[in-house]
GROMACS .gro file of C-alpha atoms in nm:
model
  281
    1MET     CA    1 -11.374  -4.254   1.386
    2LYS     CA    2 -10.982  -4.212   1.387
    3MET     CA    3 -10.905  -4.383   1.087
    4LYS     CA    4 -11.166  -4.301   0.874
    5THR     CA    5 -11.032  -3.936   0.905
    6SER     CA    6 -10.714  -4.004   0.848
    7LEU     CA    7 -10.840  -4.220   0.527
    8LEU     CA    8 -11.007  -3.867   0.468
    9CYS     CA    9 -10.702  -3.650   0.567
   10LEU     CA   10 -10.487  -3.931   0.344
   11THR     CA   11 -10.707  -3.863   0.002
   12MET     CA   12 -10.716  -3.457  -0.017
   13LEU     CA   13 -10.292  -3.471   0.007
   14MET     CA   14 -10.287  -3.734  -0.271
   15PHE     CA   15 -10.510  -3.470  -0.470
   16LEU     CA   16 -10.345  -3.184  -0.343
   17ALA     CA   17 -10.008  -3.326  -0.470
   18SER     CA   18 -10.104  -3.432  -0.817
   19THR     CA   19 -10.294  -3.127  -0.901
   20ALA     CA   20 -10.002  -2.904  -0.817
   21SER     CA   21  -9.756  -3.095  -1.072
   22CYS     CA   22  -9.977  -3.053  -1.341
   23SER     CA   23  -9.723  -2.911  -1.669
   24ILE     CA   24  -9.927  -2.650  -1.858
   25SER     CA   25  -9.803  -2.571  -2.192
   26GLY     CA   26  -9.878  -2.303  -2.465
   27SER     CA   27  -9.883  -1.875  -2.421
   28ILE     CA   28 -10.033  -1.587  -2.563
   29PHE     CA   29  -9.902  -1.245  -2.479
   30ASP     CA   30 -10.172  -0.937  -2.548
   31LYS     CA   31  -9.998  -0.627  -2.725
   32ASN     CA   32  -9.948  -0.468  -2.323
   33GLY     CA   33  -9.721  -0.777  -2.234
   34ASN     CA   34  -9.929  -0.877  -2.000
   35THR     CA   35  -9.850  -1.271  -1.795
   36PRO     CA   36  -9.967  -1.508  -2.060
   37VAL     CA   37 -10.223  -1.766  -1.863
   38ASN     CA   38  -9.984  -2.076  -2.008
   39ASN     CA   39  -9.618  -2.026  -1.976
   40ALA     CA   40  -9.462  -2.319  -1.779
   41PRO     CA   41  -9.275  -2.526  -2.017
   42SER     CA   42  -9.295  -2.832  -2.147
   43GLY     CA   43  -8.985  -2.958  -2.002
   44PRO     CA   44  -8.789  -2.915  -1.657
   45PRO     CA   45  -8.449  -2.730  -1.782
   46GLN     CA   46  -8.131  -2.897  -1.751
   47ALA     CA   47  -7.954  -2.716  -1.400
   48GLY     CA   48  -7.758  -2.459  -1.513
   49SER     CA   49  -7.896  -2.369  -1.848
   50ALA     CA   50  -7.959  -2.031  -2.026
   51GLU     CA   51  -8.304  -2.107  -2.003
   52THR     CA   52  -8.318  -2.149  -1.660
   53LYS     CA   53  -8.146  -1.770  -1.627
   54ALA     CA   54  -8.285  -1.578  -1.937
   55THR     CA   55  -8.653  -1.423  -1.961
   56PRO     CA   56  -8.801  -1.588  -2.204
   57PRO     CA   57  -8.780  -1.438  -2.540
   58GLU     CA   58  -9.167  -1.383  -2.646
   59MET     CA   59  -9.125  -1.149  -2.283
   60LEU     CA   60  -8.883  -0.916  -2.478
   61VAL     CA   61  -9.095  -0.921  -2.851
   62ALA     CA   62  -9.423  -0.825  -2.609
   63GLU     CA   63  -9.254  -0.517  -2.426
   64LEU     CA   64  -9.119  -0.391  -2.763
   65TYR     CA   65  -9.434  -0.347  -2.848
   66LYS     CA   66  -9.591  -0.175  -2.549
   67GLN     CA   67  -9.337   0.061  -2.553
   68HIS     CA   68  -9.336   0.109  -2.938
   69ASP     CA   69  -9.753   0.157  -2.888
   70ALA     CA   70  -9.680   0.406  -2.626
   71LYS     CA   71  -9.443   0.623  -2.855
   72LYS     CA   72  -9.118   0.491  -2.704
   73SER     CA   73  -8.962   0.295  -2.971
   74PRO     CA   74  -8.594   0.234  -3.009
   75PHE     CA   75  -8.700   0.333  -3.338
   76PHE     CA   76  -8.620   0.637  -3.519
   77GLN     CA   77  -8.452   0.802  -3.206
   78THR     CA   78  -8.106   0.923  -3.159
   79LYS     CA   79  -8.157   1.020  -2.804
   80ASP     CA   80  -8.086   0.645  -2.658
   81ARG     CA   81  -7.806   0.444  -2.815
   82ALA     CA   82  -7.872   0.221  -2.470
   83LEU     CA   83  -8.258   0.171  -2.595
   84VAL     CA   84  -8.196   0.030  -2.961
   85ASP     CA   85  -7.922  -0.232  -2.781
   86LYS     CA   86  -8.204  -0.321  -2.498
   87TYR     CA   87  -8.424  -0.499  -2.745
   88PHE     CA   88  -8.119  -0.566  -3.012
   89THR     CA   89  -7.836  -0.766  -3.135
   90LYS     CA   90  -7.553  -0.534  -3.178
   91SER     CA   91  -7.507  -0.564  -3.533
   92LEU     CA   92  -7.884  -0.500  -3.583
   93ALA     CA   93  -7.844  -0.231  -3.328
   94ASP     CA   94  -7.565  -0.041  -3.534
   95LEU     CA   95  -7.779  -0.055  -3.853
   96ILE     CA   96  -8.100   0.106  -3.641
   97TRP     CA   97  -7.855   0.363  -3.509
   98THR     CA   98  -7.741   0.469  -3.833
   99ASP     CA   99  -8.075   0.497  -3.990
  100ALA     CA  100  -8.244   0.716  -3.718
  101GLN     CA  101  -7.901   0.935  -3.786
  102THR     CA  102  -7.894   0.937  -4.118
  103GLN     CA  103  -8.306   1.057  -4.140
  104LYS     CA  104  -8.202   1.292  -3.882
  105ALA     CA  105  -7.958   1.437  -4.062
  106THR     CA  106  -8.093   1.396  -4.411
  107GLY     CA  107  -8.461   1.515  -4.308
  108GLU     CA  108  -8.562   1.174  -4.585
  109LEU     CA  109  -8.649   0.864  -4.500
  110GLY     CA  110  -8.345   0.585  -4.437
  111ALA     CA  111  -8.402   0.226  -4.510
  112ILE     CA  112  -8.703   0.192  -4.258
  113ASP     CA  113  -8.975   0.412  -4.416
  114ALA     CA  114  -9.283   0.214  -4.254
  115ASP     CA  115  -9.371   0.045  -3.888
  116PRO     CA  116  -9.138  -0.163  -3.866
  117LEU     CA  117  -9.321  -0.321  -3.595
  118TYR     CA  118  -9.622  -0.428  -3.838
  119ASN     CA  119  -9.488  -0.380  -4.181
  120SER     CA  120  -9.763  -0.139  -4.285
  121GLN     CA  121  -9.708   0.284  -4.292
  122ASP     CA  122 -10.087   0.332  -4.146
  123PRO     CA  123 -10.173   0.005  -3.956
  124GLN     CA  124 -10.502  -0.083  -3.726
  125ILE     CA  125 -10.415  -0.322  -3.567
  126LYS     CA  126 -10.663  -0.612  -3.440
  127ASN     CA  127 -10.640  -0.938  -3.244
  128PHE     CA  128 -10.271  -0.897  -3.199
  129ALA     CA  129 -10.130  -1.149  -2.975
  130VAL     CA  130  -9.741  -1.280  -2.919
  131GLY     CA  131  -9.687  -1.643  -2.935
  132LYS     CA  132  -9.444  -1.837  -2.714
  133GLY     CA  133  -9.083  -1.850  -2.842
  134ASP     CA  134  -8.967  -2.140  -2.995
  135ILE     CA  135  -8.613  -2.201  -2.806
  136LYS     CA  136  -8.398  -2.385  -2.943
  137GLY     CA  137  -8.030  -2.349  -2.771
  138GLU     CA  138  -7.926  -2.018  -2.798
  139THR     CA  139  -8.140  -1.924  -3.104
  140ALA     CA  140  -8.515  -1.875  -3.038
  141THR     CA  141  -8.825  -1.772  -3.302
  142VAL     CA  142  -9.123  -1.570  -3.176
  143ILE     CA  143  -9.449  -1.503  -3.364
  144ALA     CA  144  -9.630  -1.228  -3.326
  145THR     CA  145 -10.004  -1.250  -3.478
  146PHE     CA  146 -10.259  -0.953  -3.568
  147THR     CA  147 -10.466  -0.840  -3.820
  148ASN     CA  148 -10.440  -0.483  -4.059
  149ASP     CA  149 -10.734  -0.371  -4.223
  150GLY     CA  150 -10.879  -0.706  -4.188
  151ALA     CA  151 -10.609  -0.862  -4.323
  152LYS     CA  152 -10.387  -1.147  -4.140
  153TYR     CA  153 -10.027  -1.103  -4.067
  154SER     CA  154  -9.806  -1.328  -3.880
  155ILE     CA  155  -9.410  -1.110  -3.816
  156GLU     CA  156  -9.087  -1.380  -3.713
  157PHE     CA  157  -8.896  -1.252  -3.454
  158SER     CA  158  -8.537  -1.400  -3.511
  159MET     CA  159  -8.382  -1.397  -3.142
  160LYS     CA  160  -8.043  -1.501  -3.039
  161LEU     CA  161  -7.945  -1.504  -2.636
  162VAL     CA  162  -7.640  -1.241  -2.596
  163ALA     CA  163  -7.508  -1.326  -2.201
  164ALA     CA  164  -7.800  -1.460  -2.106
  165VAL     CA  165  -8.071  -1.184  -2.262
  166TRP     CA  166  -8.240  -1.243  -2.520
  167LYS     CA  167  -8.182  -1.023  -2.848
  168ILE     CA  168  -8.343  -0.934  -3.173
  169ASP     CA  169  -8.136  -1.034  -3.394
  170ASN     CA  170  -8.399  -1.021  -3.698
  171ILE     CA  171  -8.733  -0.925  -3.851
  172LEU     CA  172  -8.813  -1.161  -4.067
  173TYR     CA  173  -9.190  -1.011  -4.276
  174GLY     CA  174  -9.274  -1.283  -4.521
  175LYS     CA  175  -9.108  -1.432  -4.853
  176ASP     CA  176  -9.159  -1.127  -5.060
  177ALA     CA  177  -9.128  -0.834  -4.808
  178GLY     CA  178  -8.786  -0.988  -4.663
  179SER     CA  179  -8.663  -0.854  -4.345
  180LEU     CA  180  -8.553  -0.587  -4.145
  181MET     CA  181  -8.221  -0.685  -4.141
  182GLN     CA  182  -8.166  -0.698  -4.594
  183TRP     CA  183  -8.360  -0.335  -4.547
  184LEU     CA  184  -8.057  -0.204  -4.337
  185LYS     CA  185  -7.790  -0.386  -4.525
  186ASP     CA  186  -7.942  -0.316  -4.893
  187THR     CA  187  -7.926   0.039  -4.820
  188TYR     CA  188  -7.624   0.091  -4.600
  189ASN     CA  189  -7.391  -0.163  -4.769
  190ALA     CA  190  -7.487  -0.062  -5.169
  191THR     CA  191  -7.411   0.303  -5.059
  192PRO     CA  192  -7.018   0.461  -4.912
  193PRO     CA  193  -7.116   0.563  -4.571
  194ALA     CA  194  -7.004   0.906  -4.564
  195LYS     CA  195  -6.623   0.818  -4.451
  196SER     CA  196  -6.500   0.654  -4.724
  197ASN     CA  197  -6.625   0.947  -4.947
  198VAL     CA  198  -6.391   1.210  -4.726
  199SER     CA  199  -6.061   0.965  -4.724
  200GLY     CA  200  -6.235   0.772  -4.368
  201GLU     CA  201  -5.947   0.922  -4.154
  202PHE     CA  202  -6.099   1.116  -3.915
  203GLU     CA  203  -6.140   0.900  -3.611
  204GLY     CA  204  -5.857   0.810  -3.382
  205LYS     CA  205  -5.788   1.055  -3.084
  206TYR     CA  206  -5.752   1.429  -3.133
  207THR     CA  207  -5.695   1.724  -2.926
  208VAL     CA  208  -5.888   2.026  -2.914
  209GLY     CA  209  -5.794   2.306  -2.742
  210GLU     CA  210  -5.691   2.190  -2.373
  211THR     CA  211  -5.925   1.874  -2.418
  212THR     CA  212  -5.966   1.547  -2.614
  213CYS     CA  213  -6.166   1.371  -2.759
  214THR     CA  214  -6.209   1.066  -2.952
  215VAL     CA  215  -6.311   0.959  -3.286
  216LYS     CA  216  -6.521   0.647  -3.418
  217PRO     CA  217  -6.698   0.613  -3.768
  218VAL     CA  218  -7.011   0.453  -3.743
  219LYS     CA  219  -7.174   0.340  -4.061
  220MET     CA  220  -7.282   0.677  -4.181
  221ALA     CA  221  -7.188   0.908  -3.937
  222PHE     CA  222  -6.898   1.015  -3.639
  223GLU     CA  223  -6.932   0.936  -3.296
  224VAL     CA  224  -6.681   1.183  -3.061
  225ARG     CA  225  -6.690   1.108  -2.720
  226TRP     CA  226  -6.508   1.390  -2.501
  227ALA     CA  227  -6.288   1.365  -2.270
  228LYS     CA  228  -6.442   1.612  -2.039
  229GLY     CA  229  -6.869   1.529  -1.989
  230SER     CA  230  -7.091   1.254  -2.082
  231GLY     CA  231  -7.238   1.109  -2.371
  232VAL     CA  232  -7.115   1.156  -2.713
  233GLU     CA  233  -7.212   1.379  -2.984
  234MET     CA  234  -7.261   1.280  -3.352
  235PHE     CA  235  -7.085   1.443  -3.634
  236PHE     CA  236  -7.106   1.403  -4.041
  237ALA     CA  237  -6.906   1.463  -4.355
  238GLU     CA  238  -7.017   1.791  -4.489
  239GLY     CA  239  -6.765   1.853  -4.760
  240ASP     CA  240  -6.457   2.057  -4.767
  241ASN     CA  241  -6.309   1.848  -4.525
  242THR     CA  242  -6.586   1.942  -4.198
  243PHE     CA  243  -6.793   1.785  -3.983
  244MET     CA  244  -7.070   1.923  -3.898
  245SER     CA  245  -7.286   1.793  -3.508
  246ASN     CA  246  -7.698   1.821  -3.555
  247PRO     CA  247  -7.791   1.912  -3.256
  248ASP     CA  248  -8.209   1.921  -3.132
  249LYS     CA  249  -8.169   2.277  -3.089
  250GLY     CA  250  -7.922   2.545  -3.122
  251GLU     CA  251  -7.671   2.565  -3.299
  252PRO     CA  252  -7.434   2.239  -3.475
  253ASN     CA  253  -7.062   2.284  -3.362
  254ASN     CA  254  -6.786   2.262  -3.634
  255PHE     CA  255  -6.422   2.036  -3.696
  256VAL     CA  256  -6.302   2.261  -4.019
  257PHE     CA  257  -5.984   1.989  -4.105
  258ASP     CA  258  -5.693   2.185  -4.290
  259ASP     CA  259  -5.643   1.865  -4.595
  260GLU     CA  260  -5.774   1.525  -4.622
  261ASN     CA  261  -5.573   1.388  -4.404
  262TYR     CA  262  -5.755   1.467  -4.150
  263ASN     CA  263  -5.394   1.577  -3.870
  264THR     CA  264  -5.468   1.956  -3.830
  265GLY     CA  265  -5.776   2.153  -3.806
  266THR     CA  266  -5.979   2.401  -3.594
  267PHE     CA  267  -6.347   2.317  -3.429
  268TYR     CA  268  -6.556   2.595  -3.462
  269ARG     CA  269  -6.766   2.587  -3.094
  270ALA     CA  270  -7.134   2.645  -3.146
  271ASP     CA  271  -7.108   2.984  -2.895
  272GLY     CA  272  -6.891   3.123  -3.143
  273LYS     CA  273  -6.557   3.041  -2.970
  274SER     CA  274  -6.288   2.813  -3.195
  275PHE     CA  275  -6.036   2.579  -3.109
  276SER     CA  276  -5.685   2.413  -3.263
  277VAL     CA  277  -5.728   2.050  -3.339
  278LYS     CA  278  -5.469   1.847  -3.392
  279ARG     CA  279  -5.419   1.464  -3.402
  280ALA     CA  280  -5.274   1.244  -3.090
  281ARG     CA  281  -5.020   1.096  -3.196
   0.00000   0.00000   0.00000
């Protein structure tokens, strides 16, 4: 009896071990970013490699779609630059941020004139899925598929590993539709940025009254970071050596310089107060 019992236990242990060692490959995420049923890697990663530390690239894409569909998209907003940097490499994030700032300043459509995740102005999406990322070293490709108004589409996300975190480096819409990077570069590389129209010298450190600020040209705008306070304020060239902010509420702030050297001038605050401006040496 003891021999039969031992044999039975040994058989059960062997069955459990073989079940636990089975590998699972291939994955599809739904549009809510739910954990896929099949998500194990096709082979064990090397110890200490980037793949062992980074969240799979398809999870970032799934999360982007989820937030985008929930009206919490990094696109078209000008309040949170960090939200853009969360998903995109710096080169692409810079252009996305510039496009949003430009649309806000001009009130007109920018380079992104359609939904950038569906390449459609009026998406009617069904059968959405995000495929498992194809990782090759520090780059990866993730494909999102869906039907829009009855037609099938696929969008390719080109990814890069940045400091052990996957970021989107480009979104490709197909041979005839181009890519997100192409849309943005065609617009902002073809048109001289605002700073070029005013000699491009509004930059560096300035004394404004009793405080200071640092000005950094950012494509079509000028990022002003104040010594006191937190965050940054975006200014846009308005001609006549004037740079104006574009607040969500209330009146704008203005830098008005004496000439195109941008060394001295006056800062007119939205509350009506004014302060002398001088470039810090």
